[in-house]
PDB file of C-alpha atoms in Angstrom:
ATOM      1  CA  MET A 904       0.000   0.000   0.000  1.00 63.00           C
ATOM      2  CA  ILE A 905       2.793   2.386   0.906  1.00 67.00           C
ATOM      3  CA  GLN A 906       4.622   1.532  -2.317  1.00 69.00           C
ATOM      4  CA  ASN A 907       1.486   2.227  -4.361  1.00 68.00           C
ATOM      5  CA  HIS A 908       1.030   5.542  -2.594  1.00 65.00           C
ATOM      6  CA  CYS A 909       4.659   6.538  -3.234  1.00 67.00           C
ATOM      7  CA  ARG A 910       4.357   5.473  -6.862  1.00 75.00           C
ATOM      8  CA  CYS A 911       1.224   7.598  -7.237  1.00 76.00           C
ATOM      9  CA  ASP A 912       2.979  10.622  -5.704  1.00 65.00           C
ATOM     10  CA  ASN A 913       5.956  10.154  -8.026  1.00 72.00           C
ATOM     11  CA  ASN A 914       3.654  10.002 -11.045  1.00 73.00           C
ATOM     12  CA  ILE A 915       1.940  13.226  -9.996  1.00 75.00           C
ATOM     13  CA  ILE A 916       5.275  15.001  -9.500  1.00 66.00           C
ATOM     14  CA  HIS A 917       6.532  13.669 -12.839  1.00 68.00           C
ATOM     15  CA  ALA A 918       3.420  14.991 -14.592  1.00 69.00           C
ATOM     16  CA  MET A 919       3.811  18.409 -12.951  1.00 62.00           C
ATOM     17  CA  MET A 920       7.478  18.632 -13.958  1.00 62.00           C
ATOM     18  CA  HIS A 921       6.618  17.496 -17.487  1.00 64.00           C
ATOM     19  CA  TYR A 922       3.828  20.001 -18.104  1.00 64.00           C
ATOM     20  CA  ALA A 923       5.211  22.974 -16.129  1.00 62.00           C
ATOM     21  CA  PRO A 924       7.311  24.314 -19.067  1.00 66.00           C
ATOM     22  CA  MET A 925       4.251  24.089 -21.308  1.00 70.00           C
ATOM     23  CA  ALA A 926       2.225  26.082 -18.798  1.00 66.00           C
ATOM     24  CA  ALA A 927       4.934  28.750 -18.601  1.00 63.00           C
ATOM     25  CA  PHE A 928       5.094  28.928 -22.410  1.00 68.00           C
ATOM     26  CA  ALA A 929       1.306  29.220 -22.620  1.00 70.00           C
ATOM     27  CA  ALA A 930       1.291  32.027 -20.054  1.00 64.00           C
ATOM     28  CA  MET A 931       4.012  33.889 -21.944  1.00 65.00           C
ATOM     29  CA  ALA A 932       2.215  33.355 -25.269  1.00 70.00           C
ATOM     30  CA  TYR A 933      -1.006  34.714 -23.774  1.00 67.00           C
ATOM     31  CA  THR A 934       0.802  37.783 -22.462  1.00 64.00           C
ATOM     32  CA  VAL A 935       2.420  38.513 -25.832  1.00 67.00           C
ATOM     33  CA  GLY A 936      -0.820  37.895 -27.719  1.00 70.00           C
ATOM     34  CA  GLN A 937      -2.887  40.024 -25.374  1.00 67.00           C
ATOM     35  CA  TYR A 938      -0.526  42.944 -24.794  1.00 63.00           C
ATOM     36  CA  GLY A 939       1.874  42.809 -27.761  1.00 65.00           C
ATOM     37  CA  ALA A 940       5.528  41.857 -28.220  1.00 64.00           C
ATOM     38  CA  HIS A 941       6.654  45.007 -26.405  1.00 68.00           C
ATOM     39  CA  SER A 942       5.387  43.400 -23.192  1.00 69.00           C
ATOM     40  CA  LEU A 943       8.462  41.126 -23.266  1.00 75.00           C
ATOM     41  CA  LEU A 944      10.689  44.186 -22.957  1.00 82.00           C
ATOM     42  CA  GLU A 945       8.611  45.490 -20.072  1.00 84.00           C
ATOM     43  CA  LEU A 946       8.761  42.123 -18.325  1.00 84.00           C
ATOM     44  CA  THR A 947      12.538  42.128 -18.778  1.00 87.00           C
ATOM     45  CA  GLU A 948      12.688  45.564 -17.189  1.00 90.00           C
ATOM     46  CA  LEU A 949      10.604  44.237 -14.293  1.00 90.00           C
ATOM     47  CA  LEU A 950      13.069  41.372 -13.793  1.00 92.00           C
ATOM     48  CA  ILE A 951      16.051  43.731 -13.874  1.00 93.00           C
ATOM     49  CA  CYS A 952      14.379  46.145 -11.453  1.00 94.00           C
ATOM     50  CA  PHE A 953      13.486  43.305  -9.088  1.00 94.00           C
ATOM     51  CA  TYR A 954      16.980  41.806  -8.994  1.00 95.00           C
ATOM     52  CA  LEU A 955      18.603  45.230  -8.625  1.00 96.00           C
ATOM     53  CA  THR A 956      16.295  45.996  -5.709  1.00 95.00           C
ATOM     54  CA  CYS A 957      17.181  42.692  -4.038  1.00 95.00           C
ATOM     55  CA  ILE A 958      20.906  43.322  -4.561  1.00 95.00           C
ATOM     56  CA  VAL A 959      20.675  46.841  -3.119  1.00 96.00           C
ATOM     57  CA  PHE A 960      18.674  45.533  -0.168  1.00 95.00           C
ATOM     58  CA  ILE A 961      21.225  42.809   0.614  1.00 95.00           C
ATOM     59  CA  VAL A 962      24.446  44.709  -0.095  1.00 95.00           C
ATOM     60  CA  VAL A 963      23.529  48.216   1.054  1.00 95.00           C
ATOM     61  CA  LEU A 964      20.916  47.793   3.782  1.00 94.00           C
ATOM     62  CA  LEU A 965      21.727  44.400   5.303  1.00 94.00           C
ATOM     63  CA  GLY A 966      25.425  44.828   4.533  1.00 94.00           C
ATOM     64  CA  SER A 967      25.563  48.152   6.369  1.00 95.00           C
ATOM     65  CA  VAL A 968      23.808  46.778   9.446  1.00 94.00           C
ATOM     66  CA  LEU A 969      26.050  43.703   9.434  1.00 93.00           C
ATOM     67  CA  TYR A 970      29.195  45.828   9.201  1.00 94.00           C
ATOM     68  CA  PHE A 971      28.246  48.310  11.925  1.00 93.00           C
ATOM     69  CA  VAL A 972      26.972  45.659  14.352  1.00 91.00           C
ATOM     70  CA  LEU A 973      29.516  42.878  13.827  1.00 91.00           C
ATOM     71  CA  GLY A 974      32.209  44.437  11.637  1.00 91.00           C
ATOM     72  CA  LEU A 975      31.701  41.732   8.999  1.00 91.00           C
ATOM     73  CA  SER A 976      31.550  41.963   5.220  1.00 92.00           C
ATOM     74  CA  VAL A 977      28.312  40.800   3.642  1.00 94.00           C
ATOM     75  CA  PHE A 978      30.297  39.374   0.722  1.00 94.00           C
ATOM     76  CA  LYS A 979      32.210  37.025   3.046  1.00 94.00           C
ATOM     77  CA  VAL A 980      28.928  35.844   4.537  1.00 93.00           C
ATOM     78  CA  ILE A 981      27.555  35.200   1.050  1.00 94.00           C
ATOM     79  CA  GLN A 982      30.745  33.316   0.173  1.00 93.00           C
ATOM     80  CA  TYR A 983      30.321  31.159   3.280  1.00 94.00           C
ATOM     81  CA  PHE A 984      26.817  30.131   2.173  1.00 93.00           C
ATOM     82  CA  LYS A 985      27.626  29.783  -1.531  1.00 92.00           C
ATOM     83  CA  THR A 986      26.563  26.121  -1.723  1.00 92.00           C
ATOM     84  CA  GLU A 987      23.182  26.879  -0.173  1.00 92.00           C
ATOM     85  CA  ILE A 988      22.781  29.875  -2.483  1.00 92.00           C
ATOM     86  CA  PHE A 989      23.266  27.722  -5.586  1.00 92.00           C
ATOM     87  CA  ILE A 990      20.735  25.183  -4.322  1.00 90.00           C
ATOM     88  CA  VAL A 991      18.149  27.851  -3.514  1.00 89.00           C
ATOM     89  CA  PHE A 992      18.604  29.502  -6.905  1.00 88.00           C
ATOM     90  CA  ALA A 993      18.125  26.169  -8.682  1.00 85.00           C
ATOM     91  CA  THR A 994      15.116  25.013  -6.662  1.00 83.00           C
ATOM     92  CA  SER A 995      13.494  28.446  -6.102  1.00 82.00           C
ATOM     93  CA  SER A 996      12.801  27.459  -2.502  1.00 82.00           C
ATOM     94  CA  SER A 997      14.712  28.422   0.625  1.00 83.00           C
ATOM     95  CA  GLU A 998      13.204  25.477   2.519  1.00 83.00           C
ATOM     96  CA  THR A 999      15.510  23.055   0.693  1.00 83.00           C
ATOM     97  CA  VAL A1000      18.592  24.331   2.551  1.00 89.00           C
ATOM     98  CA  MET A1001      17.076  24.962   5.963  1.00 89.00           C
ATOM     99  CA  PRO A1002      18.844  22.008   7.689  1.00 89.00           C
ATOM    100  CA  ASN A1003      22.197  22.997   6.140  1.00 91.00           C
ATOM    101  CA  LEU A1004      21.619  26.624   7.090  1.00 92.00           C
ATOM    102  CA  LEU A1005      20.973  25.690  10.721  1.00 92.00           C
ATOM    103  CA  GLU A1006      24.092  23.543  10.855  1.00 92.00           C
ATOM    104  CA  LYS A1007      26.412  26.062   9.185  1.00 93.00           C
ATOM    105  CA  LEU A1008      25.237  28.945  11.379  1.00 93.00           C
ATOM    106  CA  ILE A1009      26.031  26.887  14.479  1.00 92.00           C
ATOM    107  CA  GLU A1010      29.431  25.977  13.010  1.00 92.00           C
ATOM    108  CA  LEU A1011      29.995  29.666  12.304  1.00 91.00           C
ATOM    109  CA  GLY A1012      29.785  30.457  16.016  1.00 90.00           C
ATOM    110  CA  CYS A1013      26.127  31.278  16.695  1.00 91.00           C
ATOM    111  CA  ASP A1014      24.430  29.781  19.735  1.00 91.00           C
ATOM    112  CA  LYS A1015      22.221  26.789  18.897  1.00 90.00           C
ATOM    113  CA  SER A1016      19.252  28.120  20.894  1.00 90.00           C
ATOM    114  CA  VAL A1017      19.267  31.372  18.912  1.00 91.00           C
ATOM    115  CA  VAL A1018      19.623  29.611  15.561  1.00 91.00           C
ATOM    116  CA  ASP A1019      16.856  27.101  16.308  1.00 90.00           C
ATOM    117  CA  LEU A1020      14.481  29.918  17.241  1.00 91.00           C
ATOM    118  CA  VAL A1021      15.275  32.622  14.689  1.00 91.00           C
ATOM    119  CA  ILE A1022      15.576  30.574  11.478  1.00 91.00           C
ATOM    120  CA  PRO A1023      12.193  28.752  11.648  1.00 88.00           C
ATOM    121  CA  THR A1024      10.513  31.975  12.768  1.00 86.00           C
ATOM    122  CA  GLY A1025      12.237  34.000  10.057  1.00 86.00           C
ATOM    123  CA  TYR A1026      11.177  31.524   7.379  1.00 84.00           C
ATOM    124  CA  SER A1027       7.582  32.483   8.195  1.00 81.00           C
ATOM    125  CA  PHE A1028       7.774  36.122   9.254  1.00 82.00           C
ATOM    126  CA  ASN A1029      10.971  37.568   7.754  1.00 83.00           C
ATOM    127  CA  LEU A1030      10.506  37.079   4.018  1.00 84.00           C
ATOM    128  CA  ASP A1031      12.239  40.169   2.649  1.00 86.00           C
ATOM    129  CA  GLY A1032      12.420  38.920  -0.928  1.00 87.00           C
ATOM    130  CA  THR A1033       8.729  38.054  -0.991  1.00 86.00           C
ATOM    131  CA  ALA A1034       7.803  41.522   0.284  1.00 86.00           C
ATOM    132  CA  ILE A1035       9.918  43.162  -2.441  1.00 90.00           C
ATOM    133  CA  TYR A1036       8.388  40.907  -5.094  1.00 89.00           C
ATOM    134  CA  LEU A1037       4.794  41.563  -4.016  1.00 87.00           C
ATOM    135  CA  THR A1038       5.240  45.334  -4.004  1.00 87.00           C
ATOM    136  CA  LEU A1039       7.001  45.588  -7.375  1.00 90.00           C
ATOM    137  CA  ALA A1040       4.660  43.084  -9.031  1.00 89.00           C
ATOM    138  CA  ALA A1041       1.557  44.888  -7.779  1.00 88.00           C
ATOM    139  CA  LEU A1042       2.785  48.266  -9.049  1.00 88.00           C
ATOM    140  CA  PHE A1043       3.788  46.713 -12.386  1.00 90.00           C
ATOM    141  CA  ILE A1044       0.342  45.161 -12.835  1.00 88.00           C
ATOM    142  CA  ALA A1045      -1.289  48.478 -11.932  1.00 87.00           C
ATOM    143  CA  GLN A1046       0.685  50.252 -14.671  1.00 86.00           C
ATOM    144  CA  ALA A1047       0.104  47.468 -17.203  1.00 83.00           C
ATOM    145  CA  THR A1048      -3.668  47.546 -16.664  1.00 84.00           C
ATOM    146  CA  ASN A1049      -3.845  51.370 -16.499  1.00 84.00           C
ATOM    147  CA  SER A1050      -5.182  51.219 -12.958  1.00 82.00           C
ATOM    148  CA  HIS A1051      -4.849  54.662 -11.425  1.00 83.00           C
ATOM    149  CA  ILE A1052      -3.848  54.544  -7.773  1.00 81.00           C
ATOM    150  CA  THR A1053      -3.158  57.582  -5.631  1.00 82.00           C
ATOM    151  CA  LEU A1054      -0.152  58.050  -3.362  1.00 82.00           C
ATOM    152  CA  GLU A1055      -2.261  57.093  -0.349  1.00 83.00           C
ATOM    153  CA  GLN A1056      -3.383  53.926  -2.117  1.00 80.00           C
ATOM    154  CA  GLN A1057       0.231  53.097  -2.995  1.00 80.00           C
ATOM    155  CA  ILE A1058       1.275  53.436   0.650  1.00 83.00           C
ATOM    156  CA  PHE A1059      -1.683  51.293   1.703  1.00 83.00           C
ATOM    157  CA  LEU A1060      -0.763  48.756  -0.975  1.00 80.00           C
ATOM    158  CA  LEU A1061       2.829  48.670   0.292  1.00 79.00           C
ATOM    159  CA  LEU A1062       1.698  47.995   3.860  1.00 82.00           C
ATOM    160  CA  ILE A1063      -0.740  45.291   2.763  1.00 80.00           C
ATOM    161  CA  MET A1064       1.911  43.515   0.685  1.00 77.00           C
ATOM    162  CA  ILE A1065       4.432  43.606   3.535  1.00 77.00           C
ATOM    163  CA  ILE A1066       1.848  42.146   5.910  1.00 79.00           C
ATOM    164  CA  SER A1067       0.715  39.575   3.329  1.00 75.00           C
ATOM    165  CA  SER A1068       4.264  38.275   2.963  1.00 72.00           C
ATOM    166  CA  LYS A1069       4.283  37.201   6.616  1.00 71.00           C
ATOM    167  CA  GLY A1070       3.432  33.589   7.127  1.00 61.00           C
ATOM    168  CA  ALA A1071       3.917  32.636   3.480  1.00 63.00           C
ATOM    169  CA  ALA A1072       4.555  28.973   2.789  1.00 56.00           C
ATOM    170  CA  GLY A1073       8.184  28.166   2.053  1.00 58.00           C
ATOM    171  CA  VAL A1074       7.435  26.443  -1.231  1.00 61.00           C
ATOM    172  CA  THR A1075       8.262  27.729  -4.676  1.00 66.00           C
ATOM    173  CA  GLY A1076       5.481  29.769  -6.262  1.00 68.00           C
ATOM    174  CA  SER A1077       3.756  30.673  -3.003  1.00 72.00           C
ATOM    175  CA  GLY A1078       4.497  34.361  -3.571  1.00 76.00           C
ATOM    176  CA  PHE A1079       2.405  34.336  -6.749  1.00 79.00           C
ATOM    177  CA  ILE A1080      -0.588  32.901  -4.859  1.00 80.00           C
ATOM    178  CA  ILE A1081      -0.218  35.550  -2.149  1.00 81.00           C
ATOM    179  CA  LEU A1082      -0.053  38.257  -4.825  1.00 83.00           C
ATOM    180  CA  ALA A1083      -3.304  37.081  -6.433  1.00 82.00           C
ATOM    181  CA  SER A1084      -5.142  36.784  -3.116  1.00 80.00           C
ATOM    182  CA  SER A1085      -3.900  40.194  -1.916  1.00 81.00           C
ATOM    183  CA  LEU A1086      -4.988  41.954  -5.112  1.00 83.00           C
ATOM    184  CA  ALA A1087      -8.383  40.273  -4.875  1.00 81.00           C
ATOM    185  CA  ALA A1088      -8.767  41.488  -1.290  1.00 77.00           C
ATOM    186  CA  ILE A1089      -7.684  45.065  -2.044  1.00 80.00           C
ATOM    187  CA  GLY A1090      -9.821  45.456  -5.171  1.00 78.00           C
ATOM    188  CA  THR A1091      -7.971  48.499  -6.528  1.00 81.00           C
ATOM    189  CA  ILE A1092      -5.987  46.507  -9.096  1.00 84.00           C
ATOM    190  CA  PRO A1093      -7.675  43.811 -11.244  1.00 84.00           C
ATOM    191  CA  VAL A1094      -6.603  40.386 -10.029  1.00 83.00           C
ATOM    192  CA  ALA A1095      -6.709  39.068 -13.607  1.00 80.00           C
ATOM    193  CA  GLY A1096      -3.583  41.137 -14.234  1.00 80.00           C
ATOM    194  CA  VAL A1097      -1.428  38.565 -12.450  1.00 84.00           C
ATOM    195  CA  VAL A1098      -1.473  36.566 -15.689  1.00 80.00           C
ATOM    196  CA  ILE A1099       0.833  39.218 -17.155  1.00 81.00           C
ATOM    197  CA  ILE A1100       3.753  38.231 -14.918  1.00 85.00           C
ATOM    198  CA  LEU A1101       3.023  34.501 -14.760  1.00 79.00           C
ATOM    199  CA  GLY A1102       5.561  33.756 -17.490  1.00 76.00           C
ATOM    200  CA  VAL A1103       8.455  35.366 -15.584  1.00 83.00           C
ATOM    201  CA  ASP A1104       7.367  34.444 -12.071  1.00 83.00           C
ATOM    202  CA  ARG A1105       9.695  31.420 -12.066  1.00 81.00           C
ATOM    203  CA  PHE A1106      12.726  33.686 -12.576  1.00 85.00           C
ATOM    204  CA  MET A1107      11.552  36.070  -9.869  1.00 89.00           C
ATOM    205  CA  SER A1108      10.919  33.153  -7.524  1.00 87.00           C
ATOM    206  CA  SER A1109      14.636  32.343  -7.474  1.00 88.00           C
ATOM    207  CA  GLY A1110      15.501  35.926  -6.567  1.00 90.00           C
ATOM    208  CA  ARG A1111      13.006  36.234  -3.751  1.00 89.00           C
ATOM    209  CA  SER A1112      14.028  32.860  -2.275  1.00 89.00           C
ATOM    210  CA  LEU A1113      17.689  33.912  -2.289  1.00 92.00           C
ATOM    211  CA  THR A1114      16.869  37.212  -0.612  1.00 93.00           C
ATOM    212  CA  ASN A1115      14.774  35.438   2.013  1.00 90.00           C
ATOM    213  CA  MET A1116      17.566  32.990   2.838  1.00 93.00           C
ATOM    214  CA  ILE A1117      20.392  35.533   2.985  1.00 94.00           C
ATOM    215  CA  GLY A1118      18.242  37.922   5.018  1.00 93.00           C
ATOM    216  CA  ASN A1119      17.437  35.286   7.618  1.00 93.00           C
ATOM    217  CA  ALA A1120      21.077  34.188   7.872  1.00 94.00           C
ATOM    218  CA  ILE A1121      22.201  37.767   8.514  1.00 94.00           C
ATOM    219  CA  VAL A1122      19.416  38.304  11.054  1.00 94.00           C
ATOM    220  CA  VAL A1123      20.684  35.294  13.034  1.00 94.00           C
ATOM    221  CA  LEU A1124      24.167  36.834  13.187  1.00 94.00           C
ATOM    222  CA  ILE A1125      22.799  40.198  14.326  1.00 93.00           C
ATOM    223  CA  ILE A1126      20.502  38.739  16.994  1.00 93.00           C
ATOM    224  CA  SER A1127      23.288  36.452  18.221  1.00 92.00           C
ATOM    225  CA  LYS A1128      25.512  39.502  18.675  1.00 91.00           C
ATOM    226  CA  TRP A1129      22.697  41.372  20.405  1.00 91.00           C
ATOM    227  CA  GLN A1130      22.162  38.454  22.792  1.00 89.00           C
ATOM    228  CA  LYS A1131      25.937  38.040  23.262  1.00 88.00           C
ATOM    229  CA  SER A1132      25.598  34.450  22.077  1.00 89.00           C
ATOM    230  CA  ILE A1133      28.165  34.422  19.312  1.00 90.00           C
ATOM    231  CA  ASN A1134      31.805  33.355  19.195  1.00 88.00           C
ATOM    232  CA  MET A1135      33.365  36.174  17.176  1.00 90.00           C
ATOM    233  CA  LYS A1136      36.761  34.472  17.114  1.00 90.00           C
ATOM    234  CA  ARG A1137      35.277  31.455  15.368  1.00 90.00           C
ATOM    235  CA  VAL A1138      33.275  33.716  13.036  1.00 90.00           C
ATOM    236  CA  HIS A1139      36.427  35.469  11.838  1.00 89.00           C
ATOM    237  CA  GLU A1140      38.203  32.126  11.423  1.00 89.00           C
ATOM    238  CA  LYS A1141      35.369  30.662   9.342  1.00 88.00           C
ATOM    239  CA  LEU A1142      34.972  33.761   7.170  1.00 88.00           C
ATOM    240  CA  ALA A1143      38.700  34.334   6.686  1.00 79.00           C
TER     241      ALA A1143
END
């Protein structure tokens, strides 16, 4: 019985992996057919803007906090987690490296009690990449559908998207579902507009998962320093 159940699950996963590229192609074809070939250029600009925003957030904002609090370079931290970064980028899910992340943070010099508390909590409530994705995607859809929103509505939209990102499931594609449900709840922007970005969502999923993972790793280091539960000598040895 268990073997039959496992075989059934494997067949379902195989079918999803087989037809997923076709679904992405169909979504992209619909976007081009509905909005013209120039929409590809606009989607490319959205991708570039999203990745640049994530890079600035990690290098400038998180990097500055990391340097002033612990005196560490964000690039050395990224180098330390390079294996996990490659896995997250390939799978578009930060959950795949959670056990490795816990282990390597403890090896780096962080206290186990802090790591075991902050990482699982951060995976649900500290999804920086998802928040960036939701905000940019919502504004892009508003422009693409000619939906006029005032400055007050934009601020409200920003707050809603930040709140909506909390508690998101750590599986690939969950950000797209949250985007659709949030737009449906707000009502200012047509929820049907999410189809426009469906074709490039897979590429954005990798970026938001990476940002989520790196953000949570840096938060553990900062909180460990704040709680005086970090071995700075070992940190410098590991990052040297």
